[in-house]
Coordinates of C-alpha atoms and ligand atoms in Angstrom, one line a residue:
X1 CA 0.0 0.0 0.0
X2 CA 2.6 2.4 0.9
X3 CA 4.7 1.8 -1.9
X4 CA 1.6 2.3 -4.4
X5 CA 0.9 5.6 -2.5
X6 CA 4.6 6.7 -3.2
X7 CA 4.4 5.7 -6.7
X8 CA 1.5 7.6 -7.2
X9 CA 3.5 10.5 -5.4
X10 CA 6.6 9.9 -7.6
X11 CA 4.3 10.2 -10.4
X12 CA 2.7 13.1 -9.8
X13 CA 5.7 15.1 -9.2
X14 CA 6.9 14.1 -12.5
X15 CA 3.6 15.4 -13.8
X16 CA 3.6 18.5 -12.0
X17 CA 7.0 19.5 -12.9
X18 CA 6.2 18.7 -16.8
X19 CA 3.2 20.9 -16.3
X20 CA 5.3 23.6 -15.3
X21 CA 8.1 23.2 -17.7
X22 CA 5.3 23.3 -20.6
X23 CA 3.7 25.9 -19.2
X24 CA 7.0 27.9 -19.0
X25 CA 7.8 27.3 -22.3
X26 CA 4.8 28.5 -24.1
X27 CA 5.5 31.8 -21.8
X28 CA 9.2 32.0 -22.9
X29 CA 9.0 30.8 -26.5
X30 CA 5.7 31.2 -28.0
X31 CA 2.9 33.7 -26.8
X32 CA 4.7 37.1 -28.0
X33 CA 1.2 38.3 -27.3
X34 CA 0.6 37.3 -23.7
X35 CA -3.1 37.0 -24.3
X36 CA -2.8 34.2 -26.9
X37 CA -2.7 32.3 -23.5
X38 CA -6.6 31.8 -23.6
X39 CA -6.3 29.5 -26.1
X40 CA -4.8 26.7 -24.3
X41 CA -4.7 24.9 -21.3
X42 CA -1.9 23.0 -20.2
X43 CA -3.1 21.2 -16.5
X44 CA -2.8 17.4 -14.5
X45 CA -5.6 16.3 -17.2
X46 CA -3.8 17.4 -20.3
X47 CA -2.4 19.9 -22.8
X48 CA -6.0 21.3 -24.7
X49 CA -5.6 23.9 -27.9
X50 CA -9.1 25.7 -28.6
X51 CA -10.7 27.8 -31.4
X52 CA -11.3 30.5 -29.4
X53 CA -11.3 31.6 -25.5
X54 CA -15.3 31.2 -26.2
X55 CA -14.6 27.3 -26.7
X56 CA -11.8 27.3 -23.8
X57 CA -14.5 28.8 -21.6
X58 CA -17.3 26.3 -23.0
X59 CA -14.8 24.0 -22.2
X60 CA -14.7 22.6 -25.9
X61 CA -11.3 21.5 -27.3
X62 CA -10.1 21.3 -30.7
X63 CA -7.5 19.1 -29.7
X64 CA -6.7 17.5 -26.7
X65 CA -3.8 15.2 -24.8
X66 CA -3.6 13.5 -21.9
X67 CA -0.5 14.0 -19.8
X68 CA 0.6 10.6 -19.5
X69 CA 0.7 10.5 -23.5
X70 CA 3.0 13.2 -24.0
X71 CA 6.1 11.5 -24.8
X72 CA 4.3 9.3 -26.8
X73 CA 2.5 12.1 -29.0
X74 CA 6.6 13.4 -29.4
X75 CA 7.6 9.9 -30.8
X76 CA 4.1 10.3 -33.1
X77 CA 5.3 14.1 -34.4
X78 CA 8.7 12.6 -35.0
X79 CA 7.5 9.6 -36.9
X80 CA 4.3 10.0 -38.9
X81 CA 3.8 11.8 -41.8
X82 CA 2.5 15.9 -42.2
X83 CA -0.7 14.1 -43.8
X84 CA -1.0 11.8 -40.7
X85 CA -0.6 14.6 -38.2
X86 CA -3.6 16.1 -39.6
X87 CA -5.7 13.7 -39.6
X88 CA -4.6 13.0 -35.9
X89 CA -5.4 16.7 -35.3
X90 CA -9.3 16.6 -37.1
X91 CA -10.1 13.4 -34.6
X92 CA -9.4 16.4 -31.8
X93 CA -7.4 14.3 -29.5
X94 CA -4.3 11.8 -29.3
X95 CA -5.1 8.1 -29.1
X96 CA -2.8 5.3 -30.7
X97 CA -5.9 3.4 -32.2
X98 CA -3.7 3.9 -35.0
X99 CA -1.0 1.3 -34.9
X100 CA 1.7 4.3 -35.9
X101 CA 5.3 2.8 -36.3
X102 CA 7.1 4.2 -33.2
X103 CA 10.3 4.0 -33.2
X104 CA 12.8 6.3 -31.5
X105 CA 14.6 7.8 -34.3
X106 CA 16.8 10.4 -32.7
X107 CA 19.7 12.2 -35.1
X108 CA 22.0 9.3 -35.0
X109 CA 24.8 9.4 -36.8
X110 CA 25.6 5.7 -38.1
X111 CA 29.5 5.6 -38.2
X112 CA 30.3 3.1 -40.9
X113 CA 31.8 -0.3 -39.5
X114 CA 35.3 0.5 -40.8
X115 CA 38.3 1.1 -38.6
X116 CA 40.5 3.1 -40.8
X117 CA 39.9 6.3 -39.3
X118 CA 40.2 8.4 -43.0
X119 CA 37.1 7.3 -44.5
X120 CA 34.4 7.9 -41.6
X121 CA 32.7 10.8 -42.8
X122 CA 31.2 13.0 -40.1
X123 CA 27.4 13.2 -41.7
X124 CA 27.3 9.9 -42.7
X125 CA 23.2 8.6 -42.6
X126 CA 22.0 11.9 -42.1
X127 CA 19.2 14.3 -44.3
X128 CA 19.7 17.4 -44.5
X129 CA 17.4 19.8 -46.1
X130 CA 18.2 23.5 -47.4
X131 CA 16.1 25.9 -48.4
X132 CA 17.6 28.9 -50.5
X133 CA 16.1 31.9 -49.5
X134 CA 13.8 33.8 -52.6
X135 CA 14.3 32.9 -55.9
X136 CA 16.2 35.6 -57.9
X137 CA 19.1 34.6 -60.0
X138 CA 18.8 38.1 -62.2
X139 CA 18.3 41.5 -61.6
X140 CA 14.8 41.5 -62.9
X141 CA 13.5 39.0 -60.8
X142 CA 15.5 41.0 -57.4
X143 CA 13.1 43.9 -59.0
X144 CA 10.0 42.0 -58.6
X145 CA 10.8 40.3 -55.3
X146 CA 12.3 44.0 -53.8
X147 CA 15.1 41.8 -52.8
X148 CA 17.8 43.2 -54.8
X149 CA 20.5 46.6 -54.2
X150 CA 21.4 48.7 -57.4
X151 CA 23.3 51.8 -56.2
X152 CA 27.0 52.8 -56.9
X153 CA 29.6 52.8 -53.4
X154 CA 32.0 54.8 -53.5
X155 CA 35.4 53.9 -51.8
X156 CA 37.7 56.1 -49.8
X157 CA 39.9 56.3 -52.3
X158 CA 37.9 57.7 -55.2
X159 CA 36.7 53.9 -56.9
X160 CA 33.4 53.5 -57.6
X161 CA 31.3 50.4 -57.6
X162 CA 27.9 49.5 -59.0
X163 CA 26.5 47.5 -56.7
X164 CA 23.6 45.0 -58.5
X165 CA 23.2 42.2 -56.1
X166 CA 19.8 39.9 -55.8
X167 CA 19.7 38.2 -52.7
X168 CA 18.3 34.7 -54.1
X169 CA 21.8 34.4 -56.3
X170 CA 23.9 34.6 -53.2
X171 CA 21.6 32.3 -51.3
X172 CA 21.0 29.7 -54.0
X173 CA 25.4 30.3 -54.4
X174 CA 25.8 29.5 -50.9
X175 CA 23.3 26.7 -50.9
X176 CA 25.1 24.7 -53.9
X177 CA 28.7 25.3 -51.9
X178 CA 27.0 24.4 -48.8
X179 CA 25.5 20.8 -49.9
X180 CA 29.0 19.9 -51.8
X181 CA 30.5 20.2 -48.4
X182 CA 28.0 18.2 -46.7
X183 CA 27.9 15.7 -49.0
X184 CA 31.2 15.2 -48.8
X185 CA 30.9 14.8 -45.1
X186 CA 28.5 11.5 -46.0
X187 CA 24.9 13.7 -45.6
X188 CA 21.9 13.4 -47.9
X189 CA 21.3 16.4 -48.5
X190 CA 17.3 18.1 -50.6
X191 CA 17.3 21.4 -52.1
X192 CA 14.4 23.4 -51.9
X193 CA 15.5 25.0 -55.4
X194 CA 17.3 23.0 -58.0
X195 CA 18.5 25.6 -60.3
X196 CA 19.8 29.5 -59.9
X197 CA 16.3 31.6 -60.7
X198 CA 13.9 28.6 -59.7
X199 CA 11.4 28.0 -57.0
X200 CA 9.9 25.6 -55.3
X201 CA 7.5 24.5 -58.2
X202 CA 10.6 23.4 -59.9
X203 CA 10.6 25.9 -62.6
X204 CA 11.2 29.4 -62.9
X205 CA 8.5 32.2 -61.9
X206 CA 8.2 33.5 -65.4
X207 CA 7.3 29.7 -66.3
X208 CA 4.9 29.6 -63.3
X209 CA 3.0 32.7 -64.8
X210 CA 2.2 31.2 -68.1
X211 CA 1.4 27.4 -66.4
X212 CA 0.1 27.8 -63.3
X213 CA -1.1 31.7 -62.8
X214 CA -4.9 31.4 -63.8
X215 CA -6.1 27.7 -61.9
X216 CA -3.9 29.5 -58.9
X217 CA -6.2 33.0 -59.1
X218 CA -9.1 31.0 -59.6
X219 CA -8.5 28.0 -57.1
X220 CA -7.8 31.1 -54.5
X221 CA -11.3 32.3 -55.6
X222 CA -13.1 29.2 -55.1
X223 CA -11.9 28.9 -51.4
X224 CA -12.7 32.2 -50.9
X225 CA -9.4 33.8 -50.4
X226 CA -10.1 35.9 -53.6
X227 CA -13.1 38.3 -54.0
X228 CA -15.0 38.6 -57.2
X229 CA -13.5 42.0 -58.0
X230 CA -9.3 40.8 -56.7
X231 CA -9.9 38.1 -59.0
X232 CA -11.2 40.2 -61.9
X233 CA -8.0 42.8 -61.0
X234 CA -5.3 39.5 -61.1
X235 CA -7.1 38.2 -64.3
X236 CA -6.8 42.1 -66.1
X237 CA -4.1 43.5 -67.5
X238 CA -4.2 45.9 -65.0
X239 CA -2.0 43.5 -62.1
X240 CA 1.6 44.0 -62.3
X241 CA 4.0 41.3 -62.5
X242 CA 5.1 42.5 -59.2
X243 CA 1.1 42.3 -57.5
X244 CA 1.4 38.6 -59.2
X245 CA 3.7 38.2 -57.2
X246 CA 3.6 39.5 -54.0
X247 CA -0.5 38.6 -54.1
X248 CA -1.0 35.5 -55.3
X249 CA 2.3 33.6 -55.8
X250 CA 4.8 35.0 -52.6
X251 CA 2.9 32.8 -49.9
X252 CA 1.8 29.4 -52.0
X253 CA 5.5 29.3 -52.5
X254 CA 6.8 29.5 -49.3
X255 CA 4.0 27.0 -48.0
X256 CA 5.6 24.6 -51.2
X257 CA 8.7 24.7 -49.7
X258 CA 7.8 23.8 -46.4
X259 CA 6.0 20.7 -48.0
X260 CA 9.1 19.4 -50.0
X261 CA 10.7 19.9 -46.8
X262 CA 8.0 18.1 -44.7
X263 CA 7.6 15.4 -47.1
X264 CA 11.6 14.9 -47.4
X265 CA 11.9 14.2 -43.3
X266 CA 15.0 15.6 -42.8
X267 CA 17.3 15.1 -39.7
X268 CA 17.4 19.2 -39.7
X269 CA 16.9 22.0 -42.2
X270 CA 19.1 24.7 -43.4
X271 CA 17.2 28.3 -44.4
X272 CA 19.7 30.5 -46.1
X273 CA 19.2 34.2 -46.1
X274 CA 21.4 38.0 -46.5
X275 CA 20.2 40.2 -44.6
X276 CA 19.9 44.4 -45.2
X277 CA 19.0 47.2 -42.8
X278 CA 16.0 47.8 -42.4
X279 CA 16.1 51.7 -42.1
X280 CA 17.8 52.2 -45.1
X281 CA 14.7 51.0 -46.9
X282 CA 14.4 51.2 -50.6
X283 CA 18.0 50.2 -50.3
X284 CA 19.6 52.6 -52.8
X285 CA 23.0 53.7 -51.3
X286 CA 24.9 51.8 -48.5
X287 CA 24.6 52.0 -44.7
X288 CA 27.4 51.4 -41.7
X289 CA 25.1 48.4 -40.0
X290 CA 26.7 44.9 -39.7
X291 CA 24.7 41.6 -37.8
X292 CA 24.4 38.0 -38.0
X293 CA 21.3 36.2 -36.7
X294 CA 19.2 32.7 -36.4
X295 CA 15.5 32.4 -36.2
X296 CA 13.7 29.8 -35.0
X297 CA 9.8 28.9 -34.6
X298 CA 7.6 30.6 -31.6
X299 CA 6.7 33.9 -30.7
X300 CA 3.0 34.1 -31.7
X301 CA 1.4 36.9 -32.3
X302 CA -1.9 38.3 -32.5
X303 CA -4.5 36.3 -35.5
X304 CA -1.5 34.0 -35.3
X305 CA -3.8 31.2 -34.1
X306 CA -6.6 32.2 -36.7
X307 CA -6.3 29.0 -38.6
X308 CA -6.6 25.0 -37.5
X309 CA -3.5 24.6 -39.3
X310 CA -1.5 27.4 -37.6
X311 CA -3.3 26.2 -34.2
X312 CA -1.3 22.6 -35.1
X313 CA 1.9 24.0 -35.3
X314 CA 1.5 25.9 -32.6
X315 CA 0.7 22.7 -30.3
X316 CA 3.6 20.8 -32.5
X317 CA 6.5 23.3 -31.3
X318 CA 4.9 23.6 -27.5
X319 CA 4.8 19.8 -27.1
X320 CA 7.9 18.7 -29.6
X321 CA 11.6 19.4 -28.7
X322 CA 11.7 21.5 -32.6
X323 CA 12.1 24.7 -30.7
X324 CA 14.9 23.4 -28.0
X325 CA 16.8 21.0 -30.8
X326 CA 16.4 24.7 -33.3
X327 CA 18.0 26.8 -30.8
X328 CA 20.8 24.5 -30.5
X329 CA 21.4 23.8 -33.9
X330 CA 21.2 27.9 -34.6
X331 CA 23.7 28.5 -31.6
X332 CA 26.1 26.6 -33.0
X333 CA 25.4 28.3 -36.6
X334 CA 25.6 31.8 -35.5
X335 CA 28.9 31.1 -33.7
X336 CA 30.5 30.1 -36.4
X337 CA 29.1 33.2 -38.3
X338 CA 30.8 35.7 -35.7
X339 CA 34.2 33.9 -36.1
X340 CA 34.5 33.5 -39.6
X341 CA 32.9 36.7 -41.0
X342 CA 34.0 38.7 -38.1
X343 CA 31.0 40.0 -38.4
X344 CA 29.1 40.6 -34.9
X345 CA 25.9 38.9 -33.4
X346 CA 22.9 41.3 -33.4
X347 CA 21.6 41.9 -29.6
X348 CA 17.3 42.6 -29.6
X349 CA 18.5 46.1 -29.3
X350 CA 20.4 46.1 -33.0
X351 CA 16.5 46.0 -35.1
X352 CA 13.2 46.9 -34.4
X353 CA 11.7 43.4 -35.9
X354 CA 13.5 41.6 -32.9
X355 CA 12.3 43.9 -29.5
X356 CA 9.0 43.9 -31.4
X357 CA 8.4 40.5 -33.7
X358 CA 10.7 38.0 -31.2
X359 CA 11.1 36.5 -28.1
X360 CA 14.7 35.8 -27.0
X361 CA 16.3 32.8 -26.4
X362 CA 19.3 31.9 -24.2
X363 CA 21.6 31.9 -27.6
X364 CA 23.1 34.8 -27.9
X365 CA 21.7 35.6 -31.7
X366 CA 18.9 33.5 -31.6
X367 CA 15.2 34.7 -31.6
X368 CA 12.3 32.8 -31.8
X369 CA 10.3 34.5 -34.5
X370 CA 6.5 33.4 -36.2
X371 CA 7.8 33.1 -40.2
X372 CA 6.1 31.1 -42.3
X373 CA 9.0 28.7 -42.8
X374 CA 9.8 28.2 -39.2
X375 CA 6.3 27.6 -38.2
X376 CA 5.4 25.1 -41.3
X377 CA 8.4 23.1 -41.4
X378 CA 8.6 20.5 -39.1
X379 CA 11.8 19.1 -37.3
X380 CA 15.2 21.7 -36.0
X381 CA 15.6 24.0 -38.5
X382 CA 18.1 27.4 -38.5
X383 CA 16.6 30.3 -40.2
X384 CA 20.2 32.3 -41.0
X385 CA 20.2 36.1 -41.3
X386 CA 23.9 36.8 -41.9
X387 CA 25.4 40.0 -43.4
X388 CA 24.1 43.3 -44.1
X389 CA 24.3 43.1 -47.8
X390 CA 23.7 46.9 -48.1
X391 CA 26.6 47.1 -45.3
X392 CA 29.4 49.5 -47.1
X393 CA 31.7 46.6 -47.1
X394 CA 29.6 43.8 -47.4
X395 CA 28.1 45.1 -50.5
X396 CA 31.6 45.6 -52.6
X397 CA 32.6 42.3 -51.3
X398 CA 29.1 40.6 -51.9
X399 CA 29.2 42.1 -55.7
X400 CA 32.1 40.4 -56.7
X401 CA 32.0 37.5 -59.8
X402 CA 29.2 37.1 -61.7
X403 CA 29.3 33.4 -60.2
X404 CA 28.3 33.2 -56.6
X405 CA 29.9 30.0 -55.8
X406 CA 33.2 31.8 -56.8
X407 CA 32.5 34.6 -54.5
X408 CA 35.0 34.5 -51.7
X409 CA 32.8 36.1 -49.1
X410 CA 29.6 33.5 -50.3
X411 CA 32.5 30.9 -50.0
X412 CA 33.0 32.3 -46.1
X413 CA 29.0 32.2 -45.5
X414 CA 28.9 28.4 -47.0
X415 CA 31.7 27.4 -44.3
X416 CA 30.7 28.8 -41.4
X417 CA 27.4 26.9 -42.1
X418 CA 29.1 23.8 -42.2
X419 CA 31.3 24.5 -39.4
X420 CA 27.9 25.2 -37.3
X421 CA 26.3 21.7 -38.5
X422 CA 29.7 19.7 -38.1
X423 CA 29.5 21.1 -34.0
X424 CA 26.0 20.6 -33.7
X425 CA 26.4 16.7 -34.7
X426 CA 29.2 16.3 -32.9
X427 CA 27.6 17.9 -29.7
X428 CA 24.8 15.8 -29.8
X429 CA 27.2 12.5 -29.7
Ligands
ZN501 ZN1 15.8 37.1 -47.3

């Protein structure tokens, strides 16, 4: 009797302090808006997510689990697929009716059985998936995605540059450098864009416009994301190439990377991005501003739980170890940024976006942030904001060759990458 009475006890502390920890974490990581809090309730029954604080005070859950499952719903996340996970989420509550294959499948890296020392490869067995930030690989496109600098620098000793750099061909040049290293290190790794100027559909946006542009207006009419007059404007020849764009093609891409990337399962993801200042905006002359930083998922903020699908992720990163495994992966990452760029690590005070749009972590350099891409994609992930492209030195150094790859300072952004993976494997062995 007494030794049921102090397992119970043993048990319930290990509950209580779970509850807490969870509790903590949604406080620390995810509710940027404090009030975002009456949409869950995380208590000895359960964690519950609701539709609205109506339902959480009607007591009616959209989707509900029961503490003693917790670990179990982790090694569910980790194992099943995107598809699986939603259909888990529509029967509002965890239950392993469905005989899901369980298996603990950890990043492990499987050292091939050979003792000669010079051919075990650091990343052997692992996927790796990298997503080149935008999709530029000419000026044009940089024009339409207002991710491009055109301006002339002038040096302190009288040369003058003309600075034309779009930010998806140093991305996509630092994701092709980037793999080649990895690859060599024994890692599979995806690509979230195969060629310089494609997206995620695999073919080029100019492509996408003749292909795919009309079923897209008119599919985003039918579900009623489109009016009747919007999807008269998109169908006109009044609707810039840029509105086609930012409108109707900008978000259906990003959420087709984060399925490539879902559907891939990779051991962690790799989001490549330059960053600029953001008060120099229209970015037509160079500014003195220098940072490196990592996002990763959290920090919701207000409408950020408007959708069942956003409500998922949101219950994904409180209960999974994405967030923790992210920050650790990004740490590493960002290091290795500071040391081989020389190039400091932005503070929350170094850009509005971060006291305002973030939540900090303990990494120096690491924020949790709501992006699309670090809420949709599933498993650690580093979002990597590193340079200032429009930084005075940055940008005569960033402008150099017309190929990327052979760009000496893309070549230093590729390698601290790796650097950050090889000591985030290692760490974790
Ligand atoms: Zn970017």
């Amino acid at each position: 009797m007494l030794s049921i009475l102090a397992d119970c006890f043993a048990q319930d502390s290990v509950t209580i302090s779970k509850i807490k920890a969870l509790n903590e974490k949604a406080e620390n990581f995810l509710l940027k808006e404090k009030s975002l809090s009456s949409y869950y309730t995380i208590d000895n029954n359960g964690i519950s997510i609701y539709e609205s604080p109506e339902h959480k005070i009607k007591g009616m859950h959209e989707f509900y689990v029961n503490v003693n499952k917790i670990e179990e719903f982790k090694l569910f996340l980790r194992n099943s697929s995107f598809a699986q996970q939603a259909d888990m989420y529509k029967r509002g509550s965890y239950d392993n009716s469905v005989q899901e294959k369980i298996n603990d499948s950890k990043i492990s890296v499987s050292i091939p059985n050979n003792s000669k020392a010079n051919t075990i490869k650091n990343l052997q067995g692992l996927r790796i998936a990298i997503d080149p930030g935008h999709i530029a690989g000419n000026m044009e496109m940089g024009n339409i995605e207002k991710k491009c600098l055109t301006f002339k620098c002038f040096g302190p000793d009288g040369t003058v540059d003309s600075i034309a750099i779009a930010e998806g061909m140093i991305t996509f040049a630092t994701a092709q450098l980037l793999k080649e290293k990895l690859e060599r290190e024994g890692a599979e790794v995806f690509m979230t864009r195969t060629f310089n100027n494609s997206s995620a559909f695999g073919i080029t946006f100019d492509e996408w416009l003749k292909t795919d542009y009309i079923k897209t207006v008119d599919s985003l009419y039918k579900t009623g994301k489109l009016s009747l007059s919007q999807k008269q404007f998109f169908l006109s020849s009044k609707a810039s190439k840029r509105d086609k764009f930012r409108v109707i093609f900008k978000d259906i891409e990003l959420a087709k990377r984060a399925e490539l990337i879902n559907n891939y399962k990779p051991d962690f993801t790799i989001i490549i991005h330059y960053n600029v200042d953001e008060n120099n905006t229209g970015w037509t002359k160079p500014a003195g501003k220098n940072f490196n930083m990592a996002f990763v998922g959290g920090a919701f903020m207000k409408n950020d739980l408007s959708s069942p699908e956003k409500r998922f992720e949101f219950f994904r990163l409180l209960i999974s170890d994405d967030i923790e495994e992210s920050i650790e992966l990004s740490s590493a990452v960002i290091k290795n940024f500071e040391k081989k760029l020389n190039v400091k690590t932005a503070t929350v005070k170094d850009a509005l976006y971060l006291m305002e749009g973030c939540l900090l972590t303990d990494e120096p350099g690491v924020y949790c942030r709501n992006l699309q891409l670090t809420r949709y994609i599933h498993g650690p992930l580093v979002y990597g904001e590193t340079l200032y492209q429009d930084n005075i030195g940055e940008c005569v150094r960033l402008n150099k060759e017309l190929d990327k790859t052979k760009n000496e300072r893309v070549q230093q952004v590729a390698e601290a990458y790796f650097q950050g993976v090889l000591s985030y494997v290692k760490n974790k062995h």
